[in-house]
Short mmCIF file of C-alpha atoms in Angstrom, two decimals:
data_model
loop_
_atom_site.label_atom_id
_atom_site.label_comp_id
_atom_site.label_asym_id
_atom_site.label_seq_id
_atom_site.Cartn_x
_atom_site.Cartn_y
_atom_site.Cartn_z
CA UNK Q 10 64.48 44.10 -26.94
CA UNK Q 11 61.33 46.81 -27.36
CA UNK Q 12 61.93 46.68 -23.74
CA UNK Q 13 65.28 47.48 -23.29
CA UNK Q 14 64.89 50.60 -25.79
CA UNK Q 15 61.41 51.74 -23.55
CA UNK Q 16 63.61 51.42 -20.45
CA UNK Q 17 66.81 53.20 -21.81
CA UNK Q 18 64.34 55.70 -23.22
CA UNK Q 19 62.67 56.63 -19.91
CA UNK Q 20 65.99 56.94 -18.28
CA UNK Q 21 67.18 59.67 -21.03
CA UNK Q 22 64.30 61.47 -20.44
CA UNK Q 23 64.27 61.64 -16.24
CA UNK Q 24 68.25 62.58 -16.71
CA UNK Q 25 66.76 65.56 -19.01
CA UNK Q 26 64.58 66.49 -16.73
CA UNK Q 27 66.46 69.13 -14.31
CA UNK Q 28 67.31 71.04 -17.55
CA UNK Q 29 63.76 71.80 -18.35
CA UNK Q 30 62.17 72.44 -14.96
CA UNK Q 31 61.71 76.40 -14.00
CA UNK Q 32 63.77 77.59 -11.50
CA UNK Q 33 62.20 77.85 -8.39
CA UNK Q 34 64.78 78.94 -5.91
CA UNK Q 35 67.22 81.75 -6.21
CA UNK Q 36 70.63 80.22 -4.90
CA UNK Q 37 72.19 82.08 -2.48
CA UNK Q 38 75.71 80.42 -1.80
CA UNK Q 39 78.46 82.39 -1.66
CA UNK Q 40 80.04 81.02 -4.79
CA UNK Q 41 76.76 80.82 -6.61
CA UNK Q 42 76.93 82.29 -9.84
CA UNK Q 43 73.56 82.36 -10.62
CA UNK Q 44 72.61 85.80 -12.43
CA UNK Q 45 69.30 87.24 -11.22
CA UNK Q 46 65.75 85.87 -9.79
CA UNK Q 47 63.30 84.84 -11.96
CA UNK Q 48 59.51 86.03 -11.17
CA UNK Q 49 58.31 83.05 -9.00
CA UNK Q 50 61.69 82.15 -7.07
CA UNK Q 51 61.75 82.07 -3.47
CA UNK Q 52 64.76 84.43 -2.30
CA UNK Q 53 66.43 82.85 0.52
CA UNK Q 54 67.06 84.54 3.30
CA UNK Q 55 70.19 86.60 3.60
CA UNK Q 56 72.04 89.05 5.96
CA UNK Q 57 73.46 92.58 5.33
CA UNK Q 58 75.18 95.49 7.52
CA UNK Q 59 72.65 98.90 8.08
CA UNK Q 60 74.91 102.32 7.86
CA UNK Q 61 76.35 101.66 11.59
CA UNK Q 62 77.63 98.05 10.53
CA UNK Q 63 75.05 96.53 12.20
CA UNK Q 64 73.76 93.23 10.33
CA UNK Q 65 70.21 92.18 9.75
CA UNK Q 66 68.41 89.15 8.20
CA UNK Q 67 65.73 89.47 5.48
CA UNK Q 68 63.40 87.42 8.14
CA UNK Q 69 63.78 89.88 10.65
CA UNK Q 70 62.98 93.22 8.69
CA UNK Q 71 60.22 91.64 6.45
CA UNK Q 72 56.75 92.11 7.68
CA UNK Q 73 54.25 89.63 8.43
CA UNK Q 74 53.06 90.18 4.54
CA UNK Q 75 55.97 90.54 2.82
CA UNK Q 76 59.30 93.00 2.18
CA UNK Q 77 59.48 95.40 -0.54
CA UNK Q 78 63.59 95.33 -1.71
CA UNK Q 79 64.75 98.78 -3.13
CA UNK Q 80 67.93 99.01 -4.75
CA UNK Q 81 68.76 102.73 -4.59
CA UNK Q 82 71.35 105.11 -4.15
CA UNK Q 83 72.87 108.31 -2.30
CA UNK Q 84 74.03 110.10 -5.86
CA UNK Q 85 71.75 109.13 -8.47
CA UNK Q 86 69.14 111.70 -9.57
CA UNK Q 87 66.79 109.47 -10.69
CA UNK Q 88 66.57 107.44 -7.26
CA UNK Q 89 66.58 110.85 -5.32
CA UNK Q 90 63.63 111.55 -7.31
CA UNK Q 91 61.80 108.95 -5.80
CA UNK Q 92 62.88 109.55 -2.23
CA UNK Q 93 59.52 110.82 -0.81
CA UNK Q 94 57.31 108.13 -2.93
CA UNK Q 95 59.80 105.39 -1.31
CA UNK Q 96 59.32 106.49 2.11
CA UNK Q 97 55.33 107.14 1.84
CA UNK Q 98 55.27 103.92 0.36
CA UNK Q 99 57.16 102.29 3.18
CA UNK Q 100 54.69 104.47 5.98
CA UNK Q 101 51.31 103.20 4.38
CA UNK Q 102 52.79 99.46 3.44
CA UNK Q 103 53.77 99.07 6.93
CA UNK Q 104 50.72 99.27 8.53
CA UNK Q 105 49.71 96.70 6.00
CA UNK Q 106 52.34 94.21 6.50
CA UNK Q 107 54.66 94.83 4.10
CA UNK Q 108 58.13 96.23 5.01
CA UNK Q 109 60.19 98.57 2.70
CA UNK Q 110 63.96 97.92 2.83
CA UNK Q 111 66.34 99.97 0.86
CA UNK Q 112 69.86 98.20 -0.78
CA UNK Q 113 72.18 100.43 -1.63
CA UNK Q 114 74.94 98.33 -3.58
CA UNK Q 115 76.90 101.02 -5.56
CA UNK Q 116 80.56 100.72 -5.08
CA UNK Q 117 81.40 104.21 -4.40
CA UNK Q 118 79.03 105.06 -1.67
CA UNK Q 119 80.18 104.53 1.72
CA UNK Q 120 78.30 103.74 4.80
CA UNK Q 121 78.54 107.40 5.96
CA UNK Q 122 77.54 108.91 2.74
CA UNK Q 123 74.47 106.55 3.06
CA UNK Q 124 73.42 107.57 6.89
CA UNK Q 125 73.87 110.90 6.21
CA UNK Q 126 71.27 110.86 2.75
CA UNK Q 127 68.66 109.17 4.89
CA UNK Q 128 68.89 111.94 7.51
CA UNK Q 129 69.23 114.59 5.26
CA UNK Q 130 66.24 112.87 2.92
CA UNK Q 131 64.08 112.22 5.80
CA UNK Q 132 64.59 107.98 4.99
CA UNK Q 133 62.27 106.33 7.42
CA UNK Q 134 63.03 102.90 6.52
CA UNK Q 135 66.24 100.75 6.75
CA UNK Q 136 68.85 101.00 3.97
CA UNK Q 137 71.41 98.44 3.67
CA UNK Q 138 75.22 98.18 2.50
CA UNK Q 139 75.49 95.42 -0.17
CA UNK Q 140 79.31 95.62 0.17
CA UNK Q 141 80.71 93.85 -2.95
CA UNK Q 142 77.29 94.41 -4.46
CA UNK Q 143 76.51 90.28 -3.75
CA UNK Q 144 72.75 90.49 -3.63
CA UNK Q 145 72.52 92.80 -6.54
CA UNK Q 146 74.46 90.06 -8.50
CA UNK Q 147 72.51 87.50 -7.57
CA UNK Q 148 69.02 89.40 -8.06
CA UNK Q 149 70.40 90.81 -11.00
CA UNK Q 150 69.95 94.57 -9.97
CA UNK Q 151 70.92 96.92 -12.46
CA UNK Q 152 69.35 99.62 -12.24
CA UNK Q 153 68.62 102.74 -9.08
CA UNK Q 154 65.92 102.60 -7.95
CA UNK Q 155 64.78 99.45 -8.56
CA UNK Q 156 62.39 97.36 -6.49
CA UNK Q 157 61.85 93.54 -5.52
CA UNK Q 158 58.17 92.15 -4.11
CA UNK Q 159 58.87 89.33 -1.90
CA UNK Q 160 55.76 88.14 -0.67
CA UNK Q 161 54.86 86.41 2.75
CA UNK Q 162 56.83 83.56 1.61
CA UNK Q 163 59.70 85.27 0.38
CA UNK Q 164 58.72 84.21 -3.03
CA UNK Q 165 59.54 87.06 -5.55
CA UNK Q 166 56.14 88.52 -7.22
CA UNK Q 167 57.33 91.90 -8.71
CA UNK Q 168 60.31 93.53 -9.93
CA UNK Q 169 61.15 96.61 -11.62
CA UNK Q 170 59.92 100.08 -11.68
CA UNK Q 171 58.06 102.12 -8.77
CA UNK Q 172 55.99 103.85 -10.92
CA UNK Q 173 56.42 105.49 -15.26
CA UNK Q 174 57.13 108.67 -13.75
CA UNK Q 175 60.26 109.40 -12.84
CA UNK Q 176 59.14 113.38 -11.46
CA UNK Q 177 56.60 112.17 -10.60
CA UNK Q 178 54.01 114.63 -12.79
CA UNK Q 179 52.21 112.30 -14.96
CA UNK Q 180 52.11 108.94 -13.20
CA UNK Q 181 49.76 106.90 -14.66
CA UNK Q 182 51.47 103.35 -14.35
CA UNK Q 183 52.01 102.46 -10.38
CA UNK Q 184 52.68 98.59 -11.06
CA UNK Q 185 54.84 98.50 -7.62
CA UNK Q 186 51.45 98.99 -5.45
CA UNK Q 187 49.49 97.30 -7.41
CA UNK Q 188 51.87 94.31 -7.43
CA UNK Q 189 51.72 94.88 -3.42
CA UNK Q 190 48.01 95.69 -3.25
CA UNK Q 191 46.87 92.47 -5.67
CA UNK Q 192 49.30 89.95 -3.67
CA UNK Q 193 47.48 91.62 -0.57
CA UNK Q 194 44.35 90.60 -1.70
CA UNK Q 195 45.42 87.41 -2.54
CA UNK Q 196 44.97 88.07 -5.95
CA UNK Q 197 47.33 87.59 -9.16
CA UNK Q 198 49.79 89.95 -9.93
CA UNK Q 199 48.67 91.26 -13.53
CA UNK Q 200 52.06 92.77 -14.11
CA UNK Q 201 55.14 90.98 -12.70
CA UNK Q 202 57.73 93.15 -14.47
CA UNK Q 203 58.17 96.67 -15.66
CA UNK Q 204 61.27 98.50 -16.46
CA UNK Q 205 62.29 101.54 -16.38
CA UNK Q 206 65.17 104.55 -17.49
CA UNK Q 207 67.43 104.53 -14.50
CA UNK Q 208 71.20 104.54 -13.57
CA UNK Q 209 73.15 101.75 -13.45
CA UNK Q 210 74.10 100.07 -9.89
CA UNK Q 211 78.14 100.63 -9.91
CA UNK Q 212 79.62 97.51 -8.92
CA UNK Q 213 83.00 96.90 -7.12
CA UNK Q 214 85.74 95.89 -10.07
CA UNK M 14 113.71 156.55 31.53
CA UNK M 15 114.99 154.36 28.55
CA UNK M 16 112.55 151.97 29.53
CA UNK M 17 109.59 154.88 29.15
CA UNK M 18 111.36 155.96 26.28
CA UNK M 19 110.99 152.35 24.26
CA UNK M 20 107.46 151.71 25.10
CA UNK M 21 106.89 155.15 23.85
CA UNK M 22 108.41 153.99 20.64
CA UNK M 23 107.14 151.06 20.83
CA UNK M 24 103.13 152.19 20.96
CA UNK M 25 104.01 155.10 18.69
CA UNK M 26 105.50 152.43 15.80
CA UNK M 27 102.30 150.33 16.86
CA UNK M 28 99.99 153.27 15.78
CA UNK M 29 101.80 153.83 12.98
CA UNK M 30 101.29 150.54 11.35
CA UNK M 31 98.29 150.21 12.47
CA UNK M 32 96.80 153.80 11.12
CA UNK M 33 98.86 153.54 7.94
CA UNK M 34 97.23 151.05 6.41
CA UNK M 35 99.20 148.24 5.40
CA UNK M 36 98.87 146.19 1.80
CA UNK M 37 97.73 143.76 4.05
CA UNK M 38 94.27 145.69 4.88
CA UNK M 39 94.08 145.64 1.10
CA UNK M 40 92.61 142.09 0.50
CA UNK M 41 89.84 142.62 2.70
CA UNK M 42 91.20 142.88 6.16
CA UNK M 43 88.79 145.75 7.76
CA UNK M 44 91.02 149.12 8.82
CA UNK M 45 89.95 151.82 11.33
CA UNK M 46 91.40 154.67 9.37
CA UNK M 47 88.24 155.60 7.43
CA UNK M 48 89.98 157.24 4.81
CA UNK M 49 91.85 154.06 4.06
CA UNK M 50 89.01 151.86 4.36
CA UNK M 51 87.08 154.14 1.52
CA UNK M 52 90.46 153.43 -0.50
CA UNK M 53 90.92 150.00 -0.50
CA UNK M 54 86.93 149.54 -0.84
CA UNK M 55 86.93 151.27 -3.84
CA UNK M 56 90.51 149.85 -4.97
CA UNK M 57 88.91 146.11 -3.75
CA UNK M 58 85.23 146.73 -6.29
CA UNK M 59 87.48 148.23 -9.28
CA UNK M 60 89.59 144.95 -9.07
CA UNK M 61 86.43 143.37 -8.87
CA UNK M 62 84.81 144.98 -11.81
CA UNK M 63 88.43 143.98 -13.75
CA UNK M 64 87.95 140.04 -12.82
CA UNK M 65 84.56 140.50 -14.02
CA UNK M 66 85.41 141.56 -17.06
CA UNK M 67 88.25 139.38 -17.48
CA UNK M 68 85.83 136.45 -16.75
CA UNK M 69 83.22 138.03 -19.23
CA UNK M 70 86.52 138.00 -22.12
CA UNK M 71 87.38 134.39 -21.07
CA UNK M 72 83.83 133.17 -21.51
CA UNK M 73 83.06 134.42 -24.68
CA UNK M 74 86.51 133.66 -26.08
CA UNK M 75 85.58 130.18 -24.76
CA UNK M 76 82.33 130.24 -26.81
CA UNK M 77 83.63 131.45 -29.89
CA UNK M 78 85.82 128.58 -29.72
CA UNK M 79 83.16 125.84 -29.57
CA UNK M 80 81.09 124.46 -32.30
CA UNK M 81 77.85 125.39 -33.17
CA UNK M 82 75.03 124.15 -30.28
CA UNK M 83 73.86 121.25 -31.90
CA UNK M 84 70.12 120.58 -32.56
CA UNK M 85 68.70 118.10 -30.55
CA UNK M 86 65.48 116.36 -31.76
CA UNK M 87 62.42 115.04 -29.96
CA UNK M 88 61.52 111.37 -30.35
CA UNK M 89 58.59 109.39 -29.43
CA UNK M 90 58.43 105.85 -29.52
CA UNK M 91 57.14 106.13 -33.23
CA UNK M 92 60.20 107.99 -34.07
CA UNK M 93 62.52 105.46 -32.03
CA UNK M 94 60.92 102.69 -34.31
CA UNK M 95 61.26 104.18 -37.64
CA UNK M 96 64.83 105.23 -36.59
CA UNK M 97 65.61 101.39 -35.97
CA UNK M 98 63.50 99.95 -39.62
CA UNK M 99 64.97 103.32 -41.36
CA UNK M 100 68.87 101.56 -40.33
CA UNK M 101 67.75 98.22 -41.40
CA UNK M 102 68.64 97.08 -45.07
CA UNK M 103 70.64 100.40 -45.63
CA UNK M 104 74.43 100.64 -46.67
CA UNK M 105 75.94 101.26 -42.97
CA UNK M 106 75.85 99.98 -39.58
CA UNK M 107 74.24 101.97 -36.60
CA UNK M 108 75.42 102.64 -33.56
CA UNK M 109 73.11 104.09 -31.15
CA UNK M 110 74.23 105.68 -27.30
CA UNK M 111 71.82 106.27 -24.63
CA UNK M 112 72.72 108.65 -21.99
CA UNK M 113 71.15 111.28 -20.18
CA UNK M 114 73.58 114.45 -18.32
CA UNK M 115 72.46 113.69 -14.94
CA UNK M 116 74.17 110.22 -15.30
CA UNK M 117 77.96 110.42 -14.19
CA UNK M 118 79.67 107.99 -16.42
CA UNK M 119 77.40 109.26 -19.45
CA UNK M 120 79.25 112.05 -19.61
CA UNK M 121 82.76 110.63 -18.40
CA UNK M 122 82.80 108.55 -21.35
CA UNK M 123 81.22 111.13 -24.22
CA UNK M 124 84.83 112.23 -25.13
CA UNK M 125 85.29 108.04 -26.33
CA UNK M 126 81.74 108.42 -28.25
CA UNK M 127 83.76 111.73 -30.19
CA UNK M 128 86.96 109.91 -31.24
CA UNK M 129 84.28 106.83 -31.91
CA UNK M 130 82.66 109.63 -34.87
CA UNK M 131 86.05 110.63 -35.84
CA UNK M 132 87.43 107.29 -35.78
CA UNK M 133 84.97 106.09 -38.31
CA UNK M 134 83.68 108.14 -41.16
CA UNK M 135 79.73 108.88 -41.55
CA UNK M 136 79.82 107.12 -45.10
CA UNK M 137 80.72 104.14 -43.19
CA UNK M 138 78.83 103.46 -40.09
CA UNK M 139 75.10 105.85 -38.91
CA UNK M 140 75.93 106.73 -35.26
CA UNK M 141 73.40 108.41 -33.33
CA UNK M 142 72.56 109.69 -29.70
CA UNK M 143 69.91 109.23 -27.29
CA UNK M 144 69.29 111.55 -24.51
CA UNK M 145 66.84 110.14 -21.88
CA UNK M 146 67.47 113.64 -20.24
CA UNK M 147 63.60 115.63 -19.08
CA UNK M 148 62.02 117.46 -22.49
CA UNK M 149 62.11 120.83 -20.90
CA UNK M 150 66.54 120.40 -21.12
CA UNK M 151 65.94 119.84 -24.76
CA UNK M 152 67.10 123.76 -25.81
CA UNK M 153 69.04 123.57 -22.97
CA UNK M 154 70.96 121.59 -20.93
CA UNK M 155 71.32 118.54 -23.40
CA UNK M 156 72.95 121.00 -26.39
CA UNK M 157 74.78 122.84 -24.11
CA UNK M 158 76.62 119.70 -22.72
CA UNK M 159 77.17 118.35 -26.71
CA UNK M 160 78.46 121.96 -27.30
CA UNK M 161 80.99 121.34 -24.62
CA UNK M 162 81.64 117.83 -25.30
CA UNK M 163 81.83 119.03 -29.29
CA UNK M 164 79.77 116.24 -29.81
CA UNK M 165 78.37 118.47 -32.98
CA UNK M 166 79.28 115.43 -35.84
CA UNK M 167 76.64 113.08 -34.01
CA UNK M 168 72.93 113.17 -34.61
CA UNK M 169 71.31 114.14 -31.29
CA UNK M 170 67.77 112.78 -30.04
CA UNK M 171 66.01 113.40 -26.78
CA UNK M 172 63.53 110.33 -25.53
CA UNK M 173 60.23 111.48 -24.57
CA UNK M 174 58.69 108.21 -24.38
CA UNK M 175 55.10 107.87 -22.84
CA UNK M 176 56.01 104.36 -21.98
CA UNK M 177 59.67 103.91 -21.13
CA UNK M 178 59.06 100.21 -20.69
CA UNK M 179 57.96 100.20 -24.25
CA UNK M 180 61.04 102.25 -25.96
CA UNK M 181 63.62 99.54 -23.77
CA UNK M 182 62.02 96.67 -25.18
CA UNK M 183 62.08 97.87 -28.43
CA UNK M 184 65.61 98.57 -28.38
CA UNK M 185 66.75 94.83 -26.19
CA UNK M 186 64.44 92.73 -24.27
CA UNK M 187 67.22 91.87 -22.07
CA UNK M 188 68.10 95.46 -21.79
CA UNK M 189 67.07 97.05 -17.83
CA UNK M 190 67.31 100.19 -18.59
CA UNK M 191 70.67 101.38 -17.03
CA UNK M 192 72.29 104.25 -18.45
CA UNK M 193 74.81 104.48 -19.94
CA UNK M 194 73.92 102.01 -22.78
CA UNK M 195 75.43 101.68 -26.26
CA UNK M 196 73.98 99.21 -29.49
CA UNK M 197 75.17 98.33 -32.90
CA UNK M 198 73.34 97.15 -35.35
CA UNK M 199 74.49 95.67 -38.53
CA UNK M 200 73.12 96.49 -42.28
CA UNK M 201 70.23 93.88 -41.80
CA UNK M 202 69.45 95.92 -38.53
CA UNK M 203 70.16 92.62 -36.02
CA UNK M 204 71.52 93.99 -32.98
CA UNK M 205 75.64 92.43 -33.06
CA UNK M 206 77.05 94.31 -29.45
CA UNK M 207 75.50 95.26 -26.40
CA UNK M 208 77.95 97.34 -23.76
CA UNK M 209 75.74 98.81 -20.83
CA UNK M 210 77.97 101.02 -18.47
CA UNK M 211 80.75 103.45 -20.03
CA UNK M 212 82.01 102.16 -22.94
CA UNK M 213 85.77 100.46 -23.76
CA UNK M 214 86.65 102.01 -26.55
CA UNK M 215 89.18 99.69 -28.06
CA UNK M 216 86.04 97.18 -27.67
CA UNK M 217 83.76 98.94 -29.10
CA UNK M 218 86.21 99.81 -32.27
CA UNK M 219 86.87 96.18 -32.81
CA UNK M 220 83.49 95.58 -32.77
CA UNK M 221 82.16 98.22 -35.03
CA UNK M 222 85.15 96.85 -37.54
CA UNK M 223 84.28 93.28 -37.48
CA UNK M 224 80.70 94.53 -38.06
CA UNK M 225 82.16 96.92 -41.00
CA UNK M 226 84.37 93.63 -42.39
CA UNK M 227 81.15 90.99 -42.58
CA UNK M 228 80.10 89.87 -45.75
CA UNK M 229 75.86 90.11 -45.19
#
């Protein structure tokens, strides 16, 4: 009988299981309604139009090192404010292996409006429509600008903040390129998360 | 002859017009009779001077006509804190909206946060605002837009946080940071409803009465 009650027991527990083991992949079906990547999940890959409607897959922008995600925007003052530190971030990351991509998922700016801020901001990296804002959703973006570490392995090591400084006079936290620079090194990232004041990403209704 | 006779007339009417100085030349249309042009300069910068002054009339008419230019305070995270332990235990609810006038819908929705303060009375329920707006728009920019907004009933605080991270937290773990962002805490200071983007006013009524109605 003892060993009826052990067996039953051990099956309880295995069906438990699931419930209690961390999420380690960000599900990226179309009808997932998963709500944001947790530090640690491997963000699968995924395809998105550039300004001209041409797509591109995560695999084929990242760089051999890793991809640096930036949710920004054409409007927002607080993400224009970080234009040049996004783009000499992207120009000395690159060389390093690490690719900057910019998502731009905010309902009410258009394809034109966000080829002619990149020429007009000097942009040297990609920026990408997230029509529908899909991969915000799933990433649980809220904020412009707001930036996802993906390393080598697409597995999600930082998110949040660039830097504390959003005019950039009295930066004393840079937790984006240290994120980049410790995972580089093949070290621990001491600070996976920071937030930060920012607008909010305005999604289709 | 008649023919000579017409174009005569013709170049002579031509002239006419032309030298005369039609109301059109007045509106800015250049004339080459100099003593014309001198006229309508001078009749173009005394209309000029009169929308001028009529704008100068309209804006301080405008001005008298607005409230008072609120105060807005400074607060550090230290403040922030004491703000949030100060609400707890007291008699009233607090609602707190952060917002900052470079953010769109911030300001699209202020005119809701004004009927909010007239809706319910200050003996009832603490409401405060947080500006995440630069320090240096503190005399300036931030009053100016509550002077417009005649957001003058509702306590008015600028964030200067050394550590953003650090006043978000403080506020709602869950909380990103996206402005805007509105709170309400009840009269033991737990935090009851959460509405990050503009607010729905009807919501947050309902919610600041069911929070006015419970028995703590």
């Amino acid at each position: 009988m003892k060993k009826i009650y052990a067996i039953a027991l051990l099956f309880c527990a295995l069906a438990l299981l699931p419930a209690f083991a961390p999420a380690t992949r960000a599900a990226f079906a179309p009808d997932a309604t998963t709500t944001g990547a947790s530090i640690g999940a491997v963000i699968e890959e995924f395809k998105l139009p550039d300004a001209d409607g041409k797509q591109h897959a995560l695999s084929a922008l990242k760089g051999k090192n890793g991809a640096v995600l930036i949710f920004m925007s054409v409007q927002c003052p607080v993400s224009n404010a970080y234009n040049e530190r996004m783009v000499k971030l992207a120009d000395e990351y690159k060389a390093r292996g690490v690719n900057v991509i910019g998502i731009n998922s905010n309902a009410a700016e258009t394809p034109e409006a966000i080829k002619q801020h990149s020429s007009a901001k000097g942009i040297t990296f990609r920026v990408l429509k997230d029509a529908g804002n899909k991969l915000a959703d799933r990433l649980d973006a809220q904020v412009t600008p707001e930036a996802y570490f993906l390393d080598a392995s697409n597995k999600l090591v930082y998110r949040g903040r660039i830097d504390n400084s959003r005019n950039g006079d009295a930066i004393n936290a840079t937790e984006l390129r240290d994120a980049i620079d410790a995972t580089l090194a093949g070290k621990p990232v001491a600070k996976p998360e920071a937030k930060a004041f920012g607008c909010s990403i305005k999604r289709a209704s | 002859m008649k023919k000579l006779l017409l174009l005569v007339l013709a170049s002579g009417a031509a002239l006419a017009i032309n030298g005369g100085g039609i109301a059109a030349h007045a509106d800015g249309i250049p004339t080459r009779n100099p003593k014309m042009r001198a006229r309508t300069t001078a009749q173009k910068n005394g209309a000029d001077k009169k929308v001028a002054a009529d704008k100068k009339v309209g804006a301080r008419a405008l001005e008298k006509s607005l409230p008072e230019k609120p105060k807005v305070t400074e607060l550090k995270e230290v403040g922030l804190k004491s703000l949030f332990e100060a609400s707890a235990g007291r008699k009233r609810p607090l609602l707190v909206n952060f917002w900052a006038t470079w953010c769109v819908p911030c300001r699209t929705e202020f005119p809701d946060l004004v009927k909010i303060r007239a809706q319910f009375a200050a003996d009832r329920l603490d409401f405060v605002t947080i500006s995440l707006d630069d320090v240096s728009e503190i005399a300036t920019g931030v009053p100016e837009f509550l002077q417009e907004v005649r957001a003058d009933a509702i306590p008015a605080f600028l964030l200067n946080a050394d550590d953003p991270e650090a006043a978000i937290n403080l506020i709602d773990p869950t909380w990103r940071g996206e402005l805007p962002a509105t709170f309400l805490f009840d009269r033991t200071g737990a935090l009851v409803f959460i509405h990050k983007g503009r607010v729905k006013p009807l919501e947050l009524a309902a919610a600041i009465e069911k929070t006015l109605g419970a028995k703590e």
